[in-house]
Amino acid sequence: MPRTIIEPFKIKVVEPIKMTSREERRQCLEAAGFNVFLLRAEDVLIDLLTDSGTAAMSAEQWAGIMRGDEAYAGGRSWYRFEAAVRDLFGFKHVIPTHQGRAAERILFSTICKPGDVVPNNTHFDTTRANVEATGARAVDLPSPHVRNTQLTHPFKGDMDVPALEQLIAEVGASRIPVCMLTLTNNSGGGQPVALANVKAVSAVCQRNGIPFYLDACRFAENAYLIKLREPGYADRTVKEIVRELFSYADGCTFSAKKDGLANIGGVLSTNDDRLAERERDLLILTEGFPTYGGLAGRDLEAIAVGLEEVVHEDYLEYRLASVRYLGEHVSSHGVPIVQPPGGHAIYLDAAAFLPHVPPLQLPGAALCAELYVEGGLRGVEIGTVMFGRHDPTTGEETAANSELVRLAVPRRVYTQSHIDYVVEIILDVFRRREAIGGFRFTKQAAVLRHFTARFEPLYPLA
Ligand SMILES: Cc1ncc(COP(=O)(O)O)c(C=O)c1O
């Protein structure tokens, strides 16, 4: 067997990357207030801001776009979409939404009330916000292994099952309208959840009469990591593993912008007839008729084809190998990353990368800026800018628990040489890390400040 894992596709359409000089990037960054969110995407060479909605579609998906049936009700594309979702997820009711958070809003606003508690291995930020918007409390119960960023445990995305049992004993099952598991655990480092953990959480929920849902955004990457890492699954197909994963759940939310290999779309699914009826009533109010749910017929087609393609094992082998390749190459040169590399992203540990920059001087923001100036890379800070707090009356600043920079790899977009380039840029910045200093805010919003903040470097930027 050849050792080189190649991209299992040929390129039919290309999108040029605008090459920029270091001086041009410096000017762009300054105009963006040193916040990479505020850059124009065309001024970025390799955009690792997110893997969500950024996938390249296949020739079959583009053909599906042309086949899209735009009938308001009962279109062909809807039936194709419904069949593709049901084939993998297996739930009775398939409710289309324009993206994942719309599915979350409809689910939580239907089943949660003030005083309720929703456990999850780790809530994604929109999931948490939608739970909390109903007056319920979102509780994260991640595996204790997550705290040790250097531990290479195979399933750091697991939920802490004893902590779930303790929570149920404390608050009572009647106050827990749903328990979620996020596959893979995005906010917990893109780490997978073991099938054994899915089964264990499902069993606890069943014993206590609590509906169990998957946040299934990256279900295929999680299933392939189960095949690679969990004893007893090496000879099972990814599709079989996916079906087994979903068989333990009562429903799911899903953003098709990740493992749907599409640029937009989502799904809410359940086996519960009465709940589905209430959810469809809400869907009609804000998303649209239940056979399109905020999507065009062509989007439904693209997702239906994407769901067939995403469980191809040659695709998943290449996908996970390219993220692993990036993580292993930089860490073999001493660059501190969260171990092991996640399914869709690597996370640079900015606090260890720049140990001389204190958290309140925003090492993650400085690292993002330096990666952009060095080579036009765009990542996202997940640290004090995103999760720290600013008290506008006292001016007091509180740091986050960790300082990470996430580099998320879009699906089927970049080739091996792009990833080699990313490695080279990270290593170039790492070599001159002692000359990098901190940042301070010059402008910040009261909520979600990371999107619009502006900064000033406290040192001469390279
Ligand atoms: C784990 C997880 N859940 C939910 C969402 C929300 O999906 P969307 O962006 O389609 O609203 C995301 C998006 O990144 C996610 O990663």
Tab-separated table of C-alpha atoms in Angstrom, residues 83-397:
chain	number	residue	atom	x	y	z
A	83	ALA	CA	-34.612	10.184	2.207
A	84	ALA	CA	-30.880	11.013	2.503
A	85	VAL	CA	-31.263	12.314	6.076
A	86	ARG	CA	-33.423	9.363	7.109
A	87	ASP	CA	-31.035	6.865	5.537
A	88	LEU	CA	-28.254	8.021	7.876
A	89	PHE	CA	-29.968	9.414	10.965
A	90	GLY	CA	-32.941	7.051	11.016
A	91	PHE	CA	-35.415	9.354	12.819
A	92	LYS	CA	-39.084	9.425	11.854
A	93	HIS	CA	-39.426	13.207	11.473
A	94	VAL	CA	-37.035	15.297	9.373
A	95	ILE	CA	-37.478	19.059	9.695
A	96	PRO	CA	-35.310	21.212	7.390
A	97	THR	CA	-33.904	24.516	8.697
A	98	HIS	CA	-31.693	27.189	7.173
A	99	GLN	CA	-28.802	26.301	9.503
A	100	GLY	CA	-27.999	24.540	12.773
A	101	ARG	CA	-28.936	27.333	15.143
A	102	ALA	CA	-32.462	27.536	13.678
A	103	ALA	CA	-32.931	23.851	14.581
A	104	GLU	CA	-31.621	24.654	18.077
A	105	ARG	CA	-33.970	27.597	18.508
A	106	ILE	CA	-37.013	25.578	17.469
A	107	LEU	CA	-36.065	22.606	19.664
A	108	PHE	CA	-35.220	24.514	22.845
A	109	SER	CA	-38.058	27.028	22.581
A	110	THR	CA	-40.458	24.082	22.279
A	111	ILE	CA	-39.194	21.962	25.173
A	112	CYS	CA	-37.361	24.246	27.652
A	113	LYS	CA	-38.745	26.611	30.279
A	114	PRO	CA	-37.169	28.848	32.935
A	115	GLY	CA	-35.486	26.792	35.659
A	116	ASP	CA	-34.760	23.815	33.386
A	117	VAL	CA	-31.254	22.434	32.949
A	118	VAL	CA	-29.702	21.121	29.720
A	119	PRO	CA	-26.510	19.044	30.020
A	120	ASN	CA	-24.093	18.614	27.089
A	121	ASN	CA	-20.475	17.402	26.816
A	122	THR	CA	-19.732	21.025	25.808
A	123	HIS	CA	-22.324	23.406	24.385
A	124	PHE	CA	-21.353	25.190	21.208
A	125	ASP	CA	-21.900	28.947	21.696
A	126	THR	CA	-25.144	29.129	19.640
A	127	THR	CA	-26.463	26.029	21.438
A	128	ARG	CA	-25.775	27.603	24.815
A	129	ALA	CA	-27.311	30.916	23.720
A	130	ASN	CA	-30.482	29.197	22.465
A	131	VAL	CA	-30.845	27.163	25.680
A	132	GLU	CA	-30.319	30.272	27.812
A	133	ALA	CA	-32.734	32.367	25.709
A	134	THR	CA	-35.542	30.140	27.083
A	135	GLY	CA	-34.515	30.805	30.706
A	136	ALA	CA	-32.990	27.311	31.067
A	137	ARG	CA	-29.415	26.688	32.233
A	138	ALA	CA	-26.829	25.115	29.884
A	139	VAL	CA	-24.409	22.868	31.810
A	140	ASP	CA	-21.162	21.534	30.306
A	141	LEU	CA	-20.045	18.104	31.545
A	142	PRO	CA	-16.841	17.429	29.566
A	143	SER	CA	-14.529	14.508	30.157
A	144	PRO	CA	-11.966	15.350	32.879
A	145	HIS	CA	-9.233	14.431	30.326
A	146	VAL	CA	-9.965	17.655	28.437
A	147	ARG	CA	-8.199	19.732	31.091
A	148	ASN	CA	-4.831	18.177	30.215
A	149	THR	CA	-4.141	19.670	26.775
A	150	GLN	CA	-1.099	17.432	26.272
A	151	LEU	CA	-2.840	14.112	27.013
A	152	THR	CA	-3.427	12.111	23.820
A	153	HIS	CA	-6.548	10.302	25.033
A	154	PRO	CA	-8.505	8.978	22.003
A	155	PHE	CA	-11.947	10.249	23.094
A	156	LYS	CA	-11.496	13.542	24.886
A	157	GLY	CA	-14.909	14.615	23.547
A	158	ASP	CA	-16.750	12.214	25.899
A	159	MET	CA	-19.274	13.362	28.459
A	160	ASP	CA	-18.423	12.806	32.136
A	161	VAL	CA	-21.114	10.175	32.892
A	162	PRO	CA	-20.767	10.203	36.725
A	163	ALA	CA	-21.128	14.025	36.575
A	164	LEU	CA	-24.340	13.573	34.534
A	165	GLU	CA	-25.721	11.174	37.147
A	166	GLN	CA	-24.810	13.611	39.896
A	167	LEU	CA	-26.516	16.487	38.063
A	168	ILE	CA	-29.686	14.432	37.634
A	169	ALA	CA	-29.625	13.555	41.357
A	170	GLU	CA	-29.158	17.240	42.252
A	171	VAL	CA	-31.739	18.937	40.019
A	172	GLY	CA	-34.158	16.046	39.345
A	173	ALA	CA	-34.895	14.451	35.960
A	174	SER	CA	-38.139	16.405	35.615
A	175	ARG	CA	-36.134	19.632	35.223
A	176	ILE	CA	-33.983	18.185	32.418
A	177	PRO	CA	-36.046	18.357	29.188
A	178	VAL	CA	-33.178	17.061	27.034
A	179	CYS	CA	-29.577	15.883	27.361
A	180	MET	CA	-27.266	16.613	24.398
A	181	LEU	CA	-23.990	15.170	23.138
A	182	THR	CA	-22.011	17.211	20.603
A	183	LEU	CA	-20.208	15.112	17.957
A	184	THR	CA	-17.365	15.984	17.636
A	185	ASN	CA	-16.949	18.241	20.619
A	186	ASN	CA	-16.174	21.517	18.781
A	187	SER	CA	-15.754	23.823	21.787
A	188	GLY	CA	-13.811	21.050	23.542
A	189	GLY	CA	-11.072	20.940	20.857
A	190	GLY	CA	-12.857	19.070	18.033
A	191	GLN	CA	-12.337	15.821	19.942
A	192	PRO	CA	-14.486	12.751	19.210
A	193	VAL	CA	-16.976	10.988	21.464
A	194	ALA	CA	-16.671	7.182	21.826
A	195	LEU	CA	-19.596	4.967	20.932
A	196	ALA	CA	-19.271	3.486	24.415
A	197	ASN	CA	-19.868	6.979	25.828
A	198	VAL	CA	-22.878	7.582	23.544
A	199	LYS	CA	-24.334	4.276	24.776
A	200	ALA	CA	-23.614	5.086	28.429
A	201	VAL	CA	-25.181	8.569	28.238
A	202	SER	CA	-28.179	7.145	26.377
A	203	ALA	CA	-28.652	4.468	29.064
A	204	VAL	CA	-28.565	7.051	31.884
A	205	CYS	CA	-31.094	9.211	30.019
A	206	GLN	CA	-33.375	6.253	29.333
A	207	ARG	CA	-33.298	5.155	32.983
A	208	ASN	CA	-34.329	8.647	34.015
A	209	GLY	CA	-36.875	9.303	31.261
A	210	ILE	CA	-34.804	12.150	29.743
A	211	PRO	CA	-34.844	12.600	25.940
A	212	PHE	CA	-31.333	12.199	24.511
A	213	TYR	CA	-30.272	14.262	21.460
A	214	LEU	CA	-27.134	14.485	19.352
A	215	ASP	CA	-25.731	17.793	18.107
A	216	ALA	CA	-24.602	15.936	15.003
A	217	CYS	CA	-22.672	18.656	13.087
A	218	ARG	CA	-19.566	16.505	12.570
A	219	PHE	CA	-21.102	13.027	12.836
A	220	ALA	CA	-19.063	11.532	9.962
A	221	GLU	CA	-15.698	12.739	11.287
A	222	ASN	CA	-16.680	11.395	14.723
A	223	ALA	CA	-17.712	8.032	13.217
A	224	TYR	CA	-14.433	7.694	11.318
A	225	LEU	CA	-12.448	8.458	14.480
A	226	ILE	CA	-14.461	5.690	16.216
A	227	LYS	CA	-13.475	3.328	13.396
A	228	LEU	CA	-9.803	4.288	13.820
A	229	ARG	CA	-9.654	4.387	17.587
A	230	GLU	CA	-12.387	2.395	19.337
A	231	PRO	CA	-11.787	-1.341	19.861
A	232	GLY	CA	-14.247	-3.482	17.896
A	233	TYR	CA	-15.087	-0.958	15.154
A	234	ALA	CA	-12.145	-1.262	12.721
A	235	ASP	CA	-14.062	-3.630	10.429
A	236	ARG	CA	-17.385	-1.777	10.511
A	237	THR	CA	-18.231	0.686	7.728
A	238	VAL	CA	-18.586	4.349	8.633
A	239	LYS	CA	-22.218	4.206	7.567
A	240	GLU	CA	-22.866	1.337	9.994
A	241	ILE	CA	-21.153	3.260	12.783
A	242	VAL	CA	-23.179	6.393	11.961
A	243	ARG	CA	-26.429	4.430	12.084
A	244	GLU	CA	-25.451	2.850	15.379
A	245	LEU	CA	-24.566	6.284	16.847
A	246	PHE	CA	-27.971	7.710	15.953
A	247	SER	CA	-29.833	4.564	17.071
A	248	TYR	CA	-29.170	5.457	20.725
A	249	ALA	CA	-30.686	8.948	20.393
A	250	ASP	CA	-34.243	10.284	20.414
A	251	GLY	CA	-33.469	13.097	18.006
A	252	CYS	CA	-30.806	15.474	16.736
A	253	THR	CA	-29.929	18.968	15.636
A	254	PHE	CA	-27.595	19.230	12.657
A	255	SER	CA	-25.826	22.000	10.773
A	256	ALA	CA	-25.368	20.847	7.160
A	257	LYS	CA	-22.600	23.473	6.867
A	258	LYS	CA	-20.150	20.965	8.334
A	259	ASP	CA	-20.611	17.260	7.525
A	260	GLY	CA	-23.444	18.033	5.083
A	261	LEU	CA	-20.636	19.271	2.769
A	262	ALA	CA	-22.943	22.164	1.898
A	263	ASN	CA	-22.662	25.923	2.264
A	264	ILE	CA	-25.964	26.347	4.095
A	265	GLY	CA	-28.679	24.219	5.742
A	266	GLY	CA	-29.691	22.345	8.856
A	267	VAL	CA	-31.959	19.642	10.237
A	268	LEU	CA	-34.053	19.030	13.339
A	269	SER	CA	-35.107	15.389	13.811
A	270	THR	CA	-37.171	13.431	16.296
A	271	ASN	CA	-39.194	10.236	16.641
A	272	ASP	CA	-41.847	12.006	18.732
A	273	ASP	CA	-45.014	12.727	16.667
A	274	ARG	CA	-46.505	15.356	18.985
A	275	LEU	CA	-43.240	17.203	19.427
A	276	ALA	CA	-42.659	17.205	15.649
A	277	GLU	CA	-46.062	18.772	15.128
A	278	ARG	CA	-45.299	21.616	17.536
A	279	GLU	CA	-41.880	22.097	15.962
A	280	ARG	CA	-43.347	22.272	12.454
A	281	ASP	CA	-45.816	24.939	13.646
A	282	LEU	CA	-42.883	27.069	14.787
A	283	LEU	CA	-40.958	26.274	11.606
A	284	ILE	CA	-43.756	27.723	9.485
A	285	LEU	CA	-43.681	30.887	11.578
A	286	THR	CA	-40.018	31.736	10.942
A	287	GLU	CA	-38.341	29.311	8.534
A	288	GLY	CA	-40.931	28.280	5.975
A	289	PHE	CA	-43.139	25.411	4.836
A	290	PRO	CA	-42.023	22.015	6.257
A	291	THR	CA	-40.839	20.748	2.857
A	292	TYR	CA	-38.208	23.484	2.455
A	293	GLY	CA	-37.716	25.087	5.894
A	294	GLY	CA	-35.814	28.221	4.907
A	295	LEU	CA	-33.819	26.544	2.140
A	296	ALA	CA	-34.085	26.639	-1.642
A	297	GLY	CA	-34.830	23.328	-3.397
A	298	ARG	CA	-31.293	23.445	-4.819
A	299	ASP	CA	-29.819	23.628	-1.287
A	300	LEU	CA	-31.821	20.536	-0.312
A	301	GLU	CA	-30.316	18.720	-3.321
A	302	ALA	CA	-26.758	19.787	-2.443
A	303	ILE	CA	-27.186	18.534	1.132
A	304	ALA	CA	-28.736	15.226	0.000
A	305	VAL	CA	-25.695	14.553	-2.210
A	306	GLY	CA	-23.299	15.850	0.474
A	307	LEU	CA	-24.682	13.380	3.005
A	308	GLU	CA	-23.993	10.520	0.603
A	309	GLU	CA	-20.442	11.732	-0.090
A	310	VAL	CA	-19.412	12.538	3.473
A	311	VAL	CA	-19.495	8.889	4.597
A	312	HIS	CA	-17.112	7.796	1.801
A	313	GLU	CA	-14.145	6.403	3.667
A	314	ASP	CA	-11.508	7.593	1.185
A	315	TYR	CA	-12.801	11.132	1.739
A	316	LEU	CA	-12.750	10.752	5.544
A	317	GLU	CA	-9.283	9.177	5.481
A	318	TYR	CA	-7.926	12.180	3.536
A	319	ARG	CA	-9.871	14.684	5.655
A	320	LEU	CA	-8.619	13.444	9.005
A	321	ALA	CA	-5.113	12.778	7.680
A	322	SER	CA	-4.725	16.385	6.523
A	323	VAL	CA	-5.736	17.824	9.912
A	324	ARG	CA	-3.513	15.288	11.704
A	325	TYR	CA	-0.603	16.067	9.315
A	326	LEU	CA	-0.854	19.762	10.153
A	327	GLY	CA	-1.007	19.103	13.911
A	328	GLU	CA	1.790	16.541	13.976
A	329	HIS	CA	4.149	18.627	11.831
A	330	VAL	CA	3.934	21.756	13.933
A	331	SER	CA	4.002	19.900	17.254
A	332	SER	CA	7.067	17.859	16.204
A	333	HIS	CA	8.877	21.226	16.019
A	334	GLY	CA	7.801	22.132	19.547
A	335	VAL	CA	4.753	24.279	18.717
A	336	PRO	CA	2.293	23.802	21.591
A	337	ILE	CA	-1.091	22.523	20.377
A	338	VAL	CA	-4.041	20.851	22.057
A	339	GLN	CA	-3.389	17.114	21.719
A	340	PRO	CA	-4.379	15.078	19.843
A	341	PRO	CA	-5.280	17.106	16.692
A	342	GLY	CA	-9.075	17.386	16.403
A	343	GLY	CA	-11.290	16.152	13.582
A	344	HIS	CA	-11.735	19.511	11.850
A	345	ALA	CA	-9.151	21.814	13.398
A	346	ILE	CA	-5.950	22.193	15.320
A	347	TYR	CA	-5.804	24.472	18.327
A	348	LEU	CA	-2.566	26.379	18.998
A	349	ASP	CA	-1.992	26.990	22.699
A	350	ALA	CA	-1.252	30.727	22.564
A	351	ALA	CA	-0.468	30.906	26.301
A	352	ALA	CA	2.353	28.349	25.873
A	353	PHE	CA	3.382	29.757	22.458
A	354	LEU	CA	3.800	33.257	23.970
A	355	PRO	CA	4.401	32.547	27.692
A	356	HIS	CA	5.771	36.061	28.228
A	357	VAL	CA	2.441	37.661	27.159
A	358	PRO	CA	-0.066	37.697	30.058
A	359	PRO	CA	-3.693	36.690	29.280
A	360	LEU	CA	-4.993	40.242	29.671
A	361	GLN	CA	-2.554	41.295	26.926
A	362	LEU	CA	-4.462	38.961	24.599
A	363	PRO	CA	-1.799	36.483	23.364
A	364	GLY	CA	-4.325	34.732	21.082
A	365	ALA	CA	-5.214	37.969	19.293
A	366	ALA	CA	-1.516	38.788	18.875
A	367	LEU	CA	-0.820	35.308	17.480
A	368	CYS	CA	-3.725	35.598	14.993
A	369	ALA	CA	-2.365	38.950	13.822
A	370	GLU	CA	1.192	37.606	13.437
A	371	LEU	CA	0.030	34.554	11.440
A	372	TYR	CA	-1.800	36.898	9.103
A	373	VAL	CA	1.133	39.293	8.627
A	374	GLU	CA	3.618	36.437	8.208
A	375	GLY	CA	1.728	34.503	5.558
A	376	GLY	CA	-1.875	35.619	5.147
A	377	LEU	CA	-3.288	32.867	7.424
A	378	ARG	CA	-6.533	33.539	9.228
A	379	GLY	CA	-7.447	31.636	12.408
A	380	VAL	CA	-9.712	32.541	15.288
A	381	GLU	CA	-8.845	33.455	18.867
A	382	ILE	CA	-10.646	31.353	21.471
A	383	GLY	CA	-9.416	32.953	24.659
A	384	THR	CA	-9.738	36.193	26.593
A	385	VAL	CA	-11.035	38.212	23.624
A	386	MET	CA	-13.871	35.697	23.114
A	387	PHE	CA	-14.580	34.557	26.664
A	388	GLY	CA	-12.979	37.152	28.961
A	389	ARG	CA	-15.110	39.793	30.647
A	390	HIS	CA	-14.954	43.593	30.746
A	391	ASP	CA	-16.791	45.517	33.454
A	392	PRO	CA	-17.677	48.885	31.855
A	393	THR	CA	-18.248	50.608	35.213
A	394	THR	CA	-14.989	49.636	36.938
A	395	GLY	CA	-12.963	48.933	33.766
A	396	GLU	CA	-11.977	45.599	35.325
A	397	GLU	CA	-10.931	42.880	32.871
